[in-house]
């Protein structure tokens, strides 16, 4: 059974946003595409107007992945593959963001004459594979993370109650099957109001999904890799053994918590308001 794997610590906070789906998929071996499709949001379509559905890779030609999703709705999915399973879970958890990223990939592909990827597609791919959404009602803590002042942020007594994280990069989720200290995600920083931090977790994710997708489509967020900041995940409170995090030497490991370059230009912090309804 997937959830009986020794790789899963179901109490670990980095699993919290995909764990409800993993429980629904618990069974013998990897879930089939039909099982994955049953958990997709009802009425989910690509921007090209086609119902999103997972299809075994063995049934598809090895051609343009993003183009196929946009033009047919088919998401190529390899059997017995953790990477593709986590990708499917993110489609369930963040359907608006995934659809928005696919739309921009498709538009960039069809509009490119040189065949080069460009900054936009590089940013989208980094976020899709290695992204983490970091949201907080404390702009000073987001600023500290953006400036790579790791101890100032992670050791703040207010970090746990004022900062939230949600992994969206399916490659990062795969890495957490066998986590290591140097794991570094690409963070998108979002400033929210205090009311947002009081919402239920599903409501938080729903608002983030819609708002970030809109900012992606309007060119505000993820238009270049410089919108994303490296974030050593081992520093996040409770995301690594607490006994190590409480050691003063833990954050002095510069192989993991690298100092900011002298001429660092911090990434932008995007903002969103909690809807009143």
CSV table of C-alpha atoms in Angstrom, one decimal:
chain,number,residue,atom,x,y,z
A,1,UNK,CA,0.0,0.0,0.0
A,2,UNK,CA,1.3,3.4,-0.9
A,3,UNK,CA,0.6,5.0,2.5
A,4,UNK,CA,2.2,2.1,4.3
A,5,UNK,CA,5.5,3.0,2.7
A,6,UNK,CA,8.3,3.8,5.2
A,7,UNK,CA,8.9,6.9,3.2
A,8,UNK,CA,5.8,8.6,4.5
A,9,UNK,CA,5.6,10.4,7.8
A,10,UNK,CA,1.9,11.4,7.7
A,11,UNK,CA,2.5,13.9,10.5
A,12,UNK,CA,5.1,15.8,8.5
A,13,UNK,CA,3.7,19.2,7.4
A,14,UNK,CA,5.1,19.1,3.9
A,15,UNK,CA,2.6,16.3,3.0
A,16,UNK,CA,-0.4,18.1,4.4
A,17,UNK,CA,-1.9,19.5,1.2
A,18,UNK,CA,-1.7,16.2,-0.8
A,19,UNK,CA,-2.3,13.8,2.1
A,20,UNK,CA,-6.2,13.8,1.7
A,21,UNK,CA,-5.7,12.5,-1.9
A,22,UNK,CA,-3.2,9.9,-0.9
A,23,UNK,CA,-5.6,8.6,1.7
A,24,UNK,CA,-8.3,8.3,-1.0
A,25,UNK,CA,-5.8,6.4,-3.3
A,26,UNK,CA,-4.6,4.1,-0.6
A,27,UNK,CA,-4.6,0.5,-1.9
A,28,UNK,CA,-2.5,-2.1,-3.4
A,29,UNK,CA,0.3,-0.6,-5.6
A,30,UNK,CA,0.1,2.6,-7.6
A,31,UNK,CA,-3.2,4.0,-8.6
A,32,UNK,CA,-4.4,3.7,-12.2
A,33,UNK,CA,-5.2,6.7,-14.4
A,34,UNK,CA,-8.9,6.1,-13.9
A,35,UNK,CA,-8.4,6.3,-10.1
A,36,UNK,CA,-6.6,9.6,-10.5
A,37,UNK,CA,-9.1,11.0,-12.9
A,38,UNK,CA,-11.9,10.3,-10.4
A,39,UNK,CA,-10.3,12.8,-8.0
A,40,UNK,CA,-9.9,15.7,-10.4
A,41,UNK,CA,-12.2,18.7,-9.8
A,42,UNK,CA,-15.4,18.4,-11.7
A,43,UNK,CA,-15.4,20.3,-15.0
A,44,UNK,CA,-11.6,20.9,-15.1
A,45,UNK,CA,-10.6,21.9,-18.7
A,46,UNK,CA,-7.5,23.1,-20.3
A,47,UNK,CA,-7.5,26.7,-21.6
A,48,UNK,CA,-7.9,25.0,-25.0
A,49,UNK,CA,-11.3,23.7,-23.9
A,50,UNK,CA,-10.5,20.1,-23.4
A,51,UNK,CA,-11.3,18.0,-20.2
A,52,UNK,CA,-8.1,17.3,-18.2
A,53,UNK,CA,-7.6,13.6,-17.8
A,54,UNK,CA,-4.6,11.4,-17.1
A,55,UNK,CA,-3.6,8.9,-19.8
A,56,UNK,CA,-1.0,6.1,-19.5
A,57,UNK,CA,2.2,7.3,-21.3
A,58,UNK,CA,2.4,3.9,-23.0
A,59,UNK,CA,-0.7,4.9,-25.0
A,60,UNK,CA,0.7,8.2,-26.3
A,61,UNK,CA,3.4,9.3,-28.7
A,62,UNK,CA,6.5,10.8,-27.2
A,63,UNK,CA,5.8,14.4,-28.4
A,64,UNK,CA,5.2,17.8,-26.9
A,65,UNK,CA,3.8,17.3,-23.4
A,66,UNK,CA,2.4,20.8,-22.7
A,67,UNK,CA,1.0,21.1,-26.3
A,68,UNK,CA,-0.9,17.9,-25.8
A,69,UNK,CA,-2.5,19.0,-22.5
A,70,UNK,CA,-3.7,22.3,-24.0
A,71,UNK,CA,-5.0,20.8,-27.3
A,72,UNK,CA,-6.4,17.5,-26.0
A,73,UNK,CA,-6.5,17.6,-22.2
A,74,UNK,CA,-4.4,14.5,-22.0
A,75,UNK,CA,-1.8,14.5,-19.2
A,76,UNK,CA,0.8,11.8,-20.0
A,77,UNK,CA,1.3,9.7,-16.9
A,78,UNK,CA,3.9,6.9,-16.4
A,79,UNK,CA,2.8,3.8,-14.5
A,80,UNK,CA,4.4,3.1,-11.1
A,81,UNK,CA,6.1,6.5,-11.1
A,82,UNK,CA,6.2,8.7,-8.0
A,83,UNK,CA,7.1,11.8,-10.0
A,84,UNK,CA,4.0,11.5,-12.2
A,85,UNK,CA,1.8,10.6,-9.2
A,86,UNK,CA,2.8,13.7,-7.4
A,87,UNK,CA,2.2,15.7,-10.6
A,88,UNK,CA,-1.3,14.3,-10.6
A,89,UNK,CA,-1.9,15.3,-7.0
A,90,UNK,CA,-0.9,18.9,-7.7
A,91,UNK,CA,-3.4,19.0,-10.6
A,92,UNK,CA,-6.0,18.0,-7.9
A,93,UNK,CA,-4.8,20.5,-5.4
A,94,UNK,CA,-3.9,23.5,-7.6
A,95,UNK,CA,-6.0,23.1,-10.8
A,96,UNK,CA,-6.1,26.8,-11.7
A,97,UNK,CA,-2.4,27.3,-11.4
A,98,UNK,CA,-1.6,24.1,-13.4
A,99,UNK,CA,-4.1,25.2,-16.1
A,100,UNK,CA,-2.6,28.7,-16.2
A,101,UNK,CA,1.0,27.4,-16.5
A,102,UNK,CA,0.0,25.1,-19.3
A,103,UNK,CA,-1.7,27.9,-21.2
A,104,UNK,CA,1.4,30.0,-21.0
A,105,UNK,CA,3.6,27.1,-22.0
A,106,UNK,CA,1.4,26.5,-25.0
A,107,UNK,CA,1.3,30.2,-26.1
A,108,UNK,CA,5.1,30.4,-25.7
A,109,UNK,CA,5.6,27.2,-27.8
A,110,UNK,CA,3.3,28.3,-30.6
A,111,UNK,CA,4.7,31.9,-30.6
A,112,UNK,CA,8.4,30.9,-30.6
A,113,UNK,CA,10.3,30.9,-33.9
A,114,UNK,CA,13.8,30.3,-32.5
A,115,UNK,CA,12.9,27.1,-30.5
A,116,UNK,CA,14.5,28.6,-27.3
A,117,UNK,CA,12.6,28.2,-24.1
A,118,UNK,CA,12.9,31.8,-22.8
A,119,UNK,CA,12.6,33.3,-19.3
A,120,UNK,CA,8.9,32.7,-19.0
A,121,UNK,CA,9.0,29.0,-19.6
A,122,UNK,CA,12.1,28.6,-17.4
A,123,UNK,CA,10.2,30.3,-14.5
A,124,UNK,CA,7.1,28.2,-15.1
A,125,UNK,CA,9.1,24.9,-15.1
A,126,UNK,CA,11.1,25.8,-12.0
A,127,UNK,CA,7.9,26.5,-10.1
A,128,UNK,CA,6.1,23.4,-11.5
A,129,UNK,CA,9.0,21.1,-10.5
A,130,UNK,CA,10.5,22.7,-7.4
A,131,UNK,CA,8.1,25.4,-6.3
A,132,UNK,CA,6.9,26.3,-2.8
A,133,UNK,CA,4.3,29.0,-2.0
A,134,UNK,CA,5.3,31.0,1.0
A,135,UNK,CA,2.5,33.2,2.4
A,136,UNK,CA,2.5,35.4,5.4
A,137,UNK,CA,0.9,38.4,7.1
A,138,UNK,CA,4.3,39.5,8.2
A,139,UNK,CA,6.1,41.3,5.4
A,140,UNK,CA,9.2,41.6,7.6
A,141,UNK,CA,9.6,37.8,7.7
A,142,UNK,CA,9.1,37.5,3.9
A,143,UNK,CA,11.7,40.2,3.4
A,144,UNK,CA,14.1,38.3,5.6
A,145,UNK,CA,13.6,35.2,3.5
A,146,UNK,CA,14.0,37.1,0.3
A,147,UNK,CA,17.2,38.6,1.6
A,148,UNK,CA,18.4,35.2,2.7
A,149,UNK,CA,18.7,36.2,6.4
A,150,UNK,CA,17.8,32.7,7.4
A,151,UNK,CA,18.2,32.8,11.1
A,152,UNK,CA,16.2,36.1,11.4
A,153,UNK,CA,13.3,34.4,9.6
A,154,UNK,CA,13.3,30.8,10.7
A,155,UNK,CA,14.2,31.4,14.4
A,156,UNK,CA,11.5,34.1,14.8
A,157,UNK,CA,9.0,33.2,17.5
A,158,UNK,CA,6.2,34.2,15.2
A,159,UNK,CA,7.2,32.1,12.2
A,160,UNK,CA,4.9,29.2,12.9
A,161,UNK,CA,1.8,31.3,13.4
A,162,UNK,CA,2.5,34.0,10.8
A,163,UNK,CA,4.1,32.1,7.9
A,164,UNK,CA,2.5,29.2,5.8
A,165,UNK,CA,4.1,27.0,3.2
A,166,UNK,CA,2.6,24.8,0.5
A,167,UNK,CA,4.7,22.6,-1.8
A,168,UNK,CA,3.5,22.9,-5.4
A,169,UNK,CA,6.6,21.4,-7.1
A,170,UNK,CA,6.0,17.7,-7.7
A,171,UNK,CA,9.7,17.0,-7.9
A,172,UNK,CA,10.2,18.5,-4.4
A,173,UNK,CA,7.4,16.2,-3.1
A,174,UNK,CA,9.2,13.3,-4.7
A,175,UNK,CA,12.4,14.3,-2.9
A,176,UNK,CA,10.6,14.1,0.4
A,177,UNK,CA,10.3,10.3,0.0
A,178,UNK,CA,14.0,10.4,1.0
A,179,UNK,CA,14.6,13.9,2.4
A,180,UNK,CA,18.1,15.4,2.8
A,181,UNK,CA,19.2,18.6,4.5
A,182,UNK,CA,20.3,20.5,1.4
A,183,UNK,CA,16.9,20.3,-0.3
A,184,UNK,CA,16.2,23.7,-1.8
A,185,UNK,CA,12.9,24.8,-3.3
A,186,UNK,CA,12.1,27.8,-5.5
A,187,UNK,CA,9.8,30.1,-3.4
A,188,UNK,CA,7.1,32.4,-4.5
A,189,UNK,CA,6.4,34.9,-1.7
A,190,UNK,CA,2.8,36.1,-1.1
A,191,UNK,CA,1.9,38.7,1.4
A,192,UNK,CA,-1.6,38.1,2.8
A,193,UNK,CA,-3.7,39.9,5.5
A,194,UNK,CA,-4.2,38.6,9.0
A,195,UNK,CA,-7.7,37.3,8.2
A,196,UNK,CA,-6.2,35.0,5.6
A,197,UNK,CA,-4.1,33.2,8.2
A,198,UNK,CA,-7.3,32.4,10.2
A,199,UNK,CA,-8.9,30.5,7.3
A,200,UNK,CA,-9.2,26.7,7.1
A,201,UNK,CA,-6.4,25.1,5.1
A,202,UNK,CA,-8.6,24.1,2.2
A,203,UNK,CA,-9.9,27.7,1.9
A,204,UNK,CA,-6.3,29.0,2.0
A,205,UNK,CA,-5.3,26.8,-0.8
A,206,UNK,CA,-8.4,27.6,-2.9
A,207,UNK,CA,-7.7,31.4,-2.6
A,208,UNK,CA,-4.0,30.9,-3.4
A,209,UNK,CA,-4.8,28.8,-6.4
A,210,UNK,CA,-7.2,31.3,-8.0
A,211,UNK,CA,-5.2,34.4,-7.1
A,212,UNK,CA,-1.7,33.1,-8.2
A,213,UNK,CA,-3.2,31.7,-11.4
A,214,UNK,CA,-4.6,35.1,-12.2
A,215,UNK,CA,-1.3,36.8,-11.5
A,216,UNK,CA,0.5,34.3,-13.7
A,217,UNK,CA,-1.9,34.8,-16.6
A,218,UNK,CA,-1.7,38.6,-16.3
A,219,UNK,CA,2.1,38.5,-16.4
A,220,UNK,CA,2.6,39.8,-12.8
A,221,UNK,CA,4.0,36.6,-11.3
A,222,UNK,CA,6.4,34.0,-12.7
A,223,UNK,CA,7.3,36.0,-15.8
A,224,UNK,CA,11.0,35.3,-15.2
A,225,UNK,CA,13.1,33.0,-12.9
A,226,UNK,CA,14.0,36.1,-10.8
A,227,UNK,CA,10.4,35.9,-9.4
A,228,UNK,CA,11.5,32.9,-7.4
A,229,UNK,CA,13.9,32.7,-4.5
A,230,UNK,CA,15.9,29.7,-3.2
A,231,UNK,CA,14.5,28.4,0.1
A,232,UNK,CA,16.4,25.7,2.1
A,233,UNK,CA,13.5,23.7,3.4
A,234,UNK,CA,15.4,22.1,6.3
A,235,UNK,CA,15.3,25.5,8.0
A,236,UNK,CA,11.5,25.7,8.1
A,237,UNK,CA,10.3,24.9,11.7
A,238,UNK,CA,9.1,21.3,12.0
A,239,UNK,CA,10.2,20.4,8.4
A,240,UNK,CA,13.4,18.9,9.8
A,241,UNK,CA,14.2,17.1,13.1
A,242,UNK,CA,13.6,19.7,15.8
A,243,UNK,CA,16.5,18.6,17.9
A,244,UNK,CA,18.8,19.7,15.1
A,245,UNK,CA,17.0,22.9,14.3
A,246,UNK,CA,17.4,24.0,18.0
A,247,UNK,CA,21.2,23.7,17.7
A,248,UNK,CA,22.8,27.1,17.1
A,249,UNK,CA,25.2,25.5,14.6
A,250,UNK,CA,22.4,24.2,12.4
A,251,UNK,CA,21.9,27.5,10.5
A,252,UNK,CA,25.6,28.1,10.3
A,253,UNK,CA,26.0,25.3,7.7
A,254,UNK,CA,26.7,27.4,4.7
A,255,UNK,CA,26.5,24.5,2.4
A,256,UNK,CA,22.8,24.6,3.0
A,257,UNK,CA,22.0,28.1,4.3
A,258,UNK,CA,24.1,30.0,1.8
A,259,UNK,CA,24.8,33.7,2.3
A,260,UNK,CA,23.3,36.2,0.0
A,261,UNK,CA,25.6,37.6,-2.7
A,262,UNK,CA,26.9,41.1,-2.1
A,263,UNK,CA,24.8,42.6,-4.9
A,264,UNK,CA,21.6,40.6,-4.2
A,265,UNK,CA,18.4,42.0,-5.7
A,266,UNK,CA,15.7,40.3,-3.5
A,267,UNK,CA,12.8,38.7,-5.4
A,268,UNK,CA,9.5,40.6,-5.4
A,269,UNK,CA,6.8,39.9,-2.8
A,270,UNK,CA,3.4,39.6,-4.3
A,271,UNK,CA,0.2,40.4,-2.4
A,272,UNK,CA,-3.3,39.2,-2.2
A,273,UNK,CA,-6.3,40.2,-0.1
A,274,UNK,CA,-8.8,37.8,1.5
A,275,UNK,CA,-12.1,37.9,-0.4
A,276,UNK,CA,-14.9,39.4,1.7
A,277,UNK,CA,-17.4,36.7,0.6
